[in-house]
Short mmCIF file of C-alpha atoms in Angstrom, two decimals:
data_model
loop_
_atom_site.label_atom_id
_atom_site.label_comp_id
_atom_site.label_asym_id
_atom_site.label_seq_id
_atom_site.Cartn_x
_atom_site.Cartn_y
_atom_site.Cartn_z
CA MET A 4 -56.30 88.10 -34.00
CA LEU A 5 -57.56 85.73 -31.76
CA LEU A 6 -58.12 83.57 -34.48
CA GLU A 7 -54.71 83.91 -35.67
CA GLU A 8 -52.47 83.49 -32.51
CA LYS A 9 -55.14 80.49 -31.85
CA GLU A 10 -53.59 78.52 -34.90
CA CYS A 11 -50.00 79.37 -34.32
CA ARG A 12 -51.21 78.21 -30.14
CA ASN A 13 -51.91 74.85 -32.01
CA HIS A 14 -49.64 74.63 -34.46
CA ASP A 15 -46.38 75.01 -31.59
CA PHE A 16 -48.24 71.76 -29.32
CA SER A 17 -48.45 69.88 -32.57
CA VAL A 18 -44.97 70.88 -33.77
CA GLU A 19 -44.17 69.18 -30.28
CA THR A 20 -42.37 65.52 -29.98
CA PRO A 21 -43.94 62.73 -27.60
CA PRO A 22 -42.30 61.26 -25.01
CA PRO A 23 -39.29 59.11 -25.95
CA ILE A 24 -41.31 55.99 -24.78
CA GLN A 25 -39.37 53.80 -26.51
CA ALA A 26 -35.87 54.10 -24.81
CA PRO A 27 -36.63 50.81 -22.43
CA TRP A 28 -36.34 48.81 -25.66
CA SER A 29 -32.91 50.51 -26.26
CA ARG A 30 -31.64 49.49 -22.88
CA GLN A 31 -32.94 45.92 -23.14
CA THR A 32 -31.44 45.53 -26.22
CA GLU A 33 -27.90 47.61 -25.37
CA SER A 34 -27.71 44.72 -22.63
CA LEU A 35 -28.42 41.75 -24.37
CA GLU A 36 -25.22 42.89 -26.79
CA PRO A 37 -21.90 41.00 -26.31
CA ASN A 38 -19.81 42.84 -24.60
CA PRO A 39 -16.05 41.92 -25.57
CA THR A 40 -14.22 42.37 -21.86
CA GLN A 41 -16.57 39.14 -20.82
CA SER A 42 -15.92 37.69 -23.91
CA GLN A 43 -12.46 37.88 -23.46
CA PRO A 44 -11.62 35.49 -21.06
CA THR A 45 -14.59 32.46 -22.55
CA ASP A 46 -12.08 32.94 -25.69
CA GLU A 47 -8.71 32.35 -23.54
CA LEU A 48 -10.31 28.90 -22.14
CA ASP A 49 -11.07 27.62 -24.85
CA THR A 50 -8.24 27.73 -26.31
CA GLU A 51 -6.30 26.23 -23.25
CA ILE A 52 -8.87 23.31 -23.95
CA SER A 53 -8.31 23.28 -27.10
CA GLU A 54 -3.96 23.45 -25.96
CA ALA A 55 -4.81 20.45 -23.13
CA GLN A 56 -6.85 18.53 -25.03
CA ALA A 57 -4.58 17.66 -28.07
CA GLN A 58 -1.20 17.77 -25.98
CA LEU A 59 -3.48 14.87 -23.83
CA ALA A 60 -3.95 13.04 -27.65
CA ASN A 61 -0.75 14.00 -28.81
CA LEU A 62 1.04 12.03 -25.09
CA ILE A 63 -1.61 9.36 -25.57
CA ARG A 64 -0.29 8.52 -28.96
CA GLN A 65 3.40 8.39 -27.52
CA ARG A 66 3.12 5.89 -25.36
CA ARG A 67 1.06 3.81 -27.78
CA LEU A 68 4.49 4.15 -30.45
CA ILE A 69 6.41 3.07 -26.50
CA GLU A 70 3.65 -0.21 -26.44
CA LEU A 71 3.61 -0.98 -30.00
CA GLN A 72 7.71 -0.73 -30.00
CA GLN A 73 7.80 -3.04 -26.83
CA GLN A 74 5.86 -5.21 -28.28
CA VAL A 75 7.95 -5.61 -32.20
CA SER A 76 11.06 -5.61 -29.87
CA ASP A 77 9.65 -9.22 -28.39
CA GLU A 78 8.29 -10.15 -31.13
CA GLN A 79 11.84 -10.08 -33.18
CA VAL A 80 13.42 -11.92 -29.92
CA ALA A 81 10.45 -14.71 -30.10
CA LEU A 82 10.87 -14.46 -34.32
CA GLU A 83 14.98 -15.47 -33.47
CA VAL A 84 14.23 -17.81 -30.36
CA ALA A 85 11.93 -20.18 -33.40
CA ARG A 86 14.24 -19.81 -35.68
CA LYS A 87 17.34 -20.57 -34.91
CA ARG A 88 15.01 -23.71 -33.00
CA LEU A 89 13.30 -24.49 -36.44
CA ALA A 90 17.83 -24.17 -37.53
CA ALA A 91 18.29 -27.43 -35.07
CA THR A 92 15.56 -29.59 -36.03
CA SER A 93 16.98 -33.11 -38.17
CA SER A 94 15.40 -36.53 -37.57
CA LYS A 95 17.45 -38.04 -35.65
CA ASP A 96 17.54 -42.29 -37.40
CA SER A 97 18.16 -40.65 -41.20
CA SER A 98 21.35 -38.43 -42.13
CA PRO A 99 21.07 -34.59 -42.63
CA THR A 100 20.03 -34.15 -46.97
CA VAL A 101 21.21 -30.87 -48.74
CA SER A 102 18.66 -31.07 -51.30
CA THR A 103 15.69 -28.73 -52.87
CA ALA A 104 12.99 -29.84 -50.22
CA VAL A 105 14.16 -28.70 -47.56
CA ASN A 106 15.23 -25.45 -48.94
CA ASP A 107 10.51 -25.98 -49.68
CA SER A 108 10.23 -26.96 -45.93
CA VAL A 109 12.70 -24.65 -44.62
CA ASN A 110 10.74 -21.42 -46.25
CA ARG A 111 6.82 -22.69 -45.87
CA GLN A 112 8.23 -22.68 -41.69
CA ASP A 113 9.33 -19.97 -41.68
CA LYS A 114 6.44 -18.68 -43.85
CA VAL A 115 4.09 -20.55 -40.70
CA LEU A 116 6.30 -17.96 -38.09
CA ILE A 117 5.91 -14.93 -40.14
CA THR A 118 2.94 -15.23 -41.21
CA PRO A 119 0.89 -14.50 -37.09
CA MET A 120 4.31 -12.28 -36.02
CA ARG A 121 2.87 -10.02 -38.95
CA ASN A 122 -0.96 -10.00 -38.05
CA GLY A 123 0.38 -8.82 -34.83
CA TYR A 124 -1.43 -11.31 -31.82
CA SER A 125 0.22 -14.53 -30.39
CA LYS A 126 -1.11 -16.59 -27.68
CA ALA A 127 1.00 -16.33 -25.00
CA GLY A 128 3.62 -14.90 -26.09
CA ILE A 129 4.47 -19.05 -28.20
CA ILE A 130 3.69 -19.09 -31.27
CA GLN A 131 0.66 -21.21 -32.31
CA THR A 132 1.89 -24.06 -35.27
CA PRO A 133 0.08 -26.31 -37.11
CA ASN A 134 2.07 -30.14 -35.83
CA THR A 135 3.03 -31.06 -40.14
CA ALA A 136 5.25 -27.63 -39.41
CA LEU A 137 7.85 -28.37 -37.24
CA ILE A 138 9.71 -30.98 -36.05
CA ALA A 139 11.35 -31.42 -32.92
CA PRO A 140 13.95 -30.19 -31.18
CA SER A 141 17.79 -31.63 -31.44
CA GLU A 142 21.12 -30.46 -29.96
CA GLN A 143 22.88 -32.58 -32.81
CA THR A 144 21.02 -31.08 -36.09
CA VAL A 145 22.74 -29.33 -39.29
CA SER A 146 22.19 -26.36 -40.21
CA PRO A 147 19.61 -26.13 -43.84
CA ASP A 148 21.07 -22.46 -44.71
CA LEU A 149 23.83 -23.16 -46.22
CA ARG A 150 26.91 -20.99 -46.80
CA THR A 151 28.31 -20.02 -49.91
CA PRO A 152 30.75 -22.35 -51.28
CA GLN A 153 34.02 -21.73 -50.77
CA SER A 154 37.34 -21.60 -52.97
CA ASN A 155 37.18 -26.23 -52.54
CA PRO A 156 33.98 -26.48 -54.58
CA SER A 157 34.22 -29.90 -52.78
CA SER A 158 34.00 -29.71 -49.60
CA VAL A 159 30.91 -27.28 -47.47
CA GLU A 160 32.16 -26.88 -43.88
CA LEU A 161 28.34 -26.17 -41.83
CA GLU A 162 28.52 -25.11 -38.39
CA ASN A 163 25.57 -26.30 -36.12
CA THR A 164 23.14 -23.31 -35.12
CA ALA A 165 21.60 -25.86 -31.73
CA LEU A 166 21.66 -23.48 -28.12
CA SER A 167 24.01 -26.01 -26.40
CA GLY A 168 27.08 -24.28 -26.34
CA PRO A 169 29.59 -23.00 -28.19
CA THR A 170 31.81 -25.66 -29.12
CA ASN A 171 29.43 -27.26 -31.14
CA PRO A 172 30.04 -29.63 -33.54
CA LYS A 173 30.91 -28.41 -36.89
CA LEU A 174 29.46 -30.56 -40.00
CA LYS A 175 31.40 -31.75 -43.60
CA ILE A 176 29.03 -31.81 -46.54
CA SER A 177 31.29 -33.53 -49.06
CA GLY A 178 30.73 -33.06 -52.80
CA GLU A 179 27.11 -34.35 -53.16
CA PRO A 180 24.09 -33.22 -52.87
CA ALA A 181 22.54 -35.33 -50.95
CA THR A 182 24.38 -37.37 -48.36
CA ALA A 183 26.02 -35.78 -45.78
CA LYS A 184 29.26 -37.39 -42.53
CA GLU A 185 29.26 -36.71 -39.24
CA SER A 186 32.15 -35.22 -37.91
CA ALA A 187 32.59 -36.82 -34.53
CA PRO A 188 31.29 -34.49 -31.98
CA ALA A 189 32.89 -32.69 -29.10
CA ASN A 190 32.00 -34.71 -26.58
CA SER A 191 34.56 -36.77 -23.89
CA ASN A 192 33.04 -39.55 -24.84
CA ASN A 193 32.47 -39.42 -29.08
CA GLN A 194 27.92 -40.05 -28.06
CA THR A 195 26.44 -37.21 -30.89
CA LEU A 196 23.55 -35.47 -28.19
CA PRO A 197 20.44 -37.06 -29.20
CA ALA A 198 16.29 -35.00 -29.06
CA PRO A 199 15.92 -33.91 -24.75
CA ASN A 200 12.61 -35.47 -23.62
CA ILE A 201 11.91 -32.81 -22.49
CA PRO A 202 8.60 -30.62 -22.19
CA VAL A 203 7.91 -26.87 -22.84
CA TYR A 204 7.49 -25.72 -18.71
CA HIS A 205 4.89 -22.89 -18.44
CA GLY A 206 5.07 -22.59 -14.88
CA ARG A 207 1.07 -23.20 -14.01
CA ALA A 208 1.31 -26.50 -11.11
CA LEU A 209 3.86 -27.66 -8.97
CA GLY A 210 3.78 -31.62 -10.29
CA GLU A 211 4.52 -29.36 -13.58
CA PHE A 212 7.82 -27.90 -11.72
CA LYS A 213 8.74 -31.41 -10.73
CA ASN A 214 8.38 -33.47 -13.94
CA TYR A 215 10.53 -30.92 -15.41
CA ALA A 216 13.58 -30.21 -13.19
CA ARG A 217 13.26 -34.88 -13.10
CA CYS A 218 13.82 -34.74 -17.12
CA LEU A 219 16.03 -31.92 -17.25
CA GLU A 220 18.67 -33.86 -13.72
CA HIS A 221 17.91 -37.60 -16.13
CA HIS A 222 18.85 -36.24 -19.26
CA PHE A 223 21.74 -33.99 -16.93
CA ASP A 224 23.24 -37.06 -15.85
CA ARG A 225 22.81 -39.65 -19.03
CA TYR A 226 24.89 -37.26 -20.90
CA SER A 227 27.04 -35.18 -17.84
CA SER A 228 30.21 -36.05 -20.46
CA TRP A 229 28.92 -33.30 -22.45
CA TYR A 230 27.35 -31.17 -19.64
CA ILE A 231 30.44 -30.43 -17.63
CA THR A 232 29.66 -27.09 -16.56
CA ASP A 233 26.90 -24.86 -15.18
CA GLU A 234 26.76 -22.74 -18.20
CA ARG A 235 25.63 -25.63 -20.66
CA LYS A 236 23.29 -26.32 -18.36
CA VAL A 237 21.12 -23.01 -17.60
CA THR A 238 20.53 -22.47 -21.37
CA ARG A 239 19.61 -26.68 -21.98
CA THR A 240 16.84 -25.33 -19.16
CA LEU A 241 16.33 -21.91 -21.04
CA LYS A 242 15.24 -23.74 -23.76
CA HIS A 243 12.34 -25.33 -22.75
CA VAL A 244 11.13 -22.54 -21.26
CA ALA A 245 7.49 -20.57 -21.95
CA PHE A 246 7.99 -17.56 -24.27
CA ASP A 247 5.99 -15.79 -21.79
CA LEU A 248 6.96 -16.38 -18.57
CA GLN A 249 10.20 -15.22 -20.22
CA ASN A 250 9.53 -11.72 -20.76
CA GLU A 251 7.07 -12.02 -17.55
CA TRP A 252 10.65 -13.19 -15.52
CA LYS A 253 12.15 -10.16 -17.17
CA ARG A 254 9.78 -7.67 -15.94
CA GLN A 255 9.05 -9.16 -12.49
CA ILE A 256 12.69 -7.82 -12.25
CA ARG A 257 13.39 -5.05 -14.43
CA ASN A 258 12.37 -3.17 -11.21
CA LYS A 259 14.45 -5.42 -8.70
CA PRO A 260 17.97 -4.50 -6.78
CA PRO A 261 20.19 -6.12 -7.34
CA GLU A 262 20.83 -7.82 -3.92
CA GLN A 263 17.93 -8.92 -4.43
CA LEU A 264 18.13 -10.71 -7.20
CA GLN A 265 21.31 -12.34 -6.08
CA ILE A 266 20.94 -13.50 -2.93
CA GLY A 267 16.67 -14.31 -3.48
CA VAL A 268 15.78 -13.13 0.19
CA SER A 269 12.85 -10.39 0.73
CA PRO A 270 14.19 -8.56 3.81
CA GLU A 271 10.65 -9.33 5.51
CA VAL A 272 11.34 -12.80 5.50
CA ALA A 273 14.66 -12.01 6.72
CA ARG A 274 14.21 -9.88 9.09
CA ALA A 275 11.58 -12.41 10.67
CA ARG A 276 13.99 -14.54 10.46
CA TYR A 277 16.38 -12.29 12.92
CA VAL A 278 14.18 -11.53 15.77
CA ASP A 279 11.72 -14.98 15.58
CA SER A 280 14.84 -17.63 15.93
CA TYR A 281 15.00 -18.74 19.49
CA GLN A 282 18.20 -21.93 20.29
CA ARG A 283 16.84 -25.60 19.77
CA PRO A 284 17.57 -28.61 21.90
CA PHE A 285 19.56 -29.91 20.28
CA GLN A 286 21.73 -27.06 18.86
CA SER A 287 25.00 -25.35 19.35
CA VAL A 288 25.84 -21.82 21.11
CA THR A 289 27.21 -21.98 17.86
CA ASP A 290 25.11 -22.92 14.92
CA PHE A 291 22.64 -20.73 16.13
CA SER A 292 24.90 -17.65 16.01
CA ASN A 293 25.61 -18.49 12.46
CA TRP A 294 22.24 -18.72 11.12
CA ILE A 295 20.36 -15.99 13.40
CA GLN A 296 24.35 -14.10 11.78
CA GLN A 297 23.43 -15.63 8.22
CA TRP A 298 19.98 -13.51 8.30
CA GLU A 299 21.67 -9.34 9.52
CA PRO A 300 23.21 -8.84 5.97
CA HIS A 301 19.83 -8.91 3.58
CA PHE A 302 18.34 -6.68 5.69
CA HIS A 303 18.12 -2.72 6.87
CA ASN A 304 19.47 -2.08 10.89
CA ASP A 305 22.17 -0.81 12.71
CA LEU A 306 23.09 -2.96 14.78
CA SER A 307 25.97 -1.49 17.74
CA GLU A 308 28.65 -4.88 18.10
CA ARG A 309 26.64 -4.54 21.93
CA ASP A 310 22.90 -5.38 20.34
CA ARG A 311 24.15 -8.22 18.39
CA MET A 312 25.50 -9.52 21.72
CA ARG A 313 22.36 -8.61 23.87
CA HIS A 314 20.37 -10.47 20.69
CA LEU A 315 22.78 -13.42 20.66
CA PHE A 316 22.36 -13.23 24.70
CA GLU A 317 18.66 -13.22 25.36
CA HIS A 318 18.19 -16.51 22.08
CA LEU A 319 19.62 -18.89 23.89
CA SER A 320 19.00 -21.69 25.64
CA ASN A 321 17.70 -21.14 29.70
CA LYS A 322 20.56 -23.04 31.22
CA VAL A 323 23.00 -21.64 29.08
CA ARG A 324 21.91 -17.97 30.94
CA GLU A 325 21.60 -19.17 33.85
CA GLU A 326 25.33 -20.89 34.30
CA ALA A 327 27.18 -17.72 32.01
CA ASP A 328 29.02 -15.51 34.58
CA LYS A 329 29.30 -13.17 32.22
CA THR A 330 26.65 -11.12 30.40
CA TYR A 331 27.21 -9.42 27.08
CA LEU A 332 27.52 -6.15 29.33
CA ASP A 333 31.18 -7.57 29.87
CA PHE A 334 32.99 -8.25 27.17
CA THR A 335 33.47 -6.08 23.47
CA HIS A 336 33.17 -8.22 20.72
CA TYR A 337 30.81 -10.61 19.04
CA TYR A 338 32.96 -12.97 18.70
CA ASP A 339 34.20 -13.35 22.12
CA PHE A 340 31.20 -13.53 23.58
CA VAL A 341 30.76 -16.29 21.37
CA VAL A 342 33.42 -18.76 22.01
CA TYR A 343 32.43 -17.59 26.23
CA LEU A 344 29.50 -19.37 25.70
CA GLN A 345 30.31 -22.16 23.80
CA ARG A 346 32.72 -22.64 26.22
CA ILE A 347 30.29 -22.41 28.70
CA GLU A 348 27.79 -25.21 26.99
CA ASP A 349 31.04 -27.47 26.89
CA SER A 350 31.22 -27.97 30.18
CA ILE A 351 27.36 -28.70 30.91
CA ASP A 352 27.82 -30.88 28.20
CA LYS A 353 30.71 -32.25 30.24
CA ARG A 354 29.17 -32.39 33.28
CA ALA A 355 25.66 -34.37 32.01
CA GLY A 356 27.79 -37.01 30.86
CA PRO A 357 27.10 -40.12 28.36
CA LEU A 358 23.60 -40.81 28.90
CA ARG A 359 22.52 -44.16 31.03
CA LYS A 360 22.38 -47.39 29.21
CA LYS A 361 18.48 -48.10 29.56
CA PHE A 362 17.72 -52.19 30.41
CA SER A 363 15.22 -53.55 28.95
CA ASN A 364 12.89 -55.31 32.12
CA PRO A 365 14.81 -53.98 34.42
CA ARG A 366 12.28 -55.61 37.08
CA LYS A 367 12.56 -58.65 36.11
CA ARG A 368 13.28 -61.22 38.23
CA HIS A 369 16.52 -63.67 37.67
CA HIS A 370 15.47 -67.79 37.63
CA THR A 371 17.94 -69.01 40.32
CA GLY A 372 17.52 -72.55 40.12
CA SER A 373 16.43 -74.91 42.61
#
């Protein structure tokens, strides 16, 4: 019996399970496993970052597209002007001819002009071509592009494509392909305008501008019968301004107010001239009033009639203010006050009288015969 009880006790002791020693390891592995509630915000942030990056890339591509479209537009304008200049080229001495050689030359020049634009580069907005590729522009030239022959094959009319004005003469070409006959020019003196010797203006220095203006004035004076309107003068002037300078001017005036472009006076300068001006010794009251009033519309102000009269009175000379019995407080209208001050100044000049005649040498004694 004792042996059976010992065996039962040993069996019960062996049946008991050992303590769970692996519980801490299981808790550590559970802490390392990703929590689905914590990973969800990270995934949303990654999605937002990806969307923001895609939106930024899209905006960059749109801006690049707009810049390319602007460059294409500028190059198209430059190409059109270059083609018009090319169509207006001819030799001054030789008469214009219509032959295959002219067409070949035009085709070569077109290739020279178009190739840099296709490659996407040009130096300072001006197309660089070899010296032998282009001929100097002329005002009285023949377009090399011929129109389709009309019903009458004996003559073909070519309209002058030079940019000197809408009333440019037309040239008629007879049935012979190798000769051309010039018609009378459109100006009153019936004289042909040759190619002007005017340099291209790049806006680099003051001396360049003076030379450019002097050449233009000489050309306008020489052919004054043709340049009878300012529109023709402006058209001729713009032909000799560099393309990059014209584009820069367009960019500058894009954000300027129209009042400043028409008048050309900045508000800061106008305000300084109005506030800091005083009557000069040989300047009348009326002239000084006109001087300060010409700057008033060019800057923003809320001046009343009383403010304008006070400003005028405080900036007059001392002699006029001392002689005036009335001040700006005694008047309602500005121009009545100006008339009164002008009368005061005129009375001062009358009392002063004419200047005395100076003697050459008042101390010199006259010799008397003895």
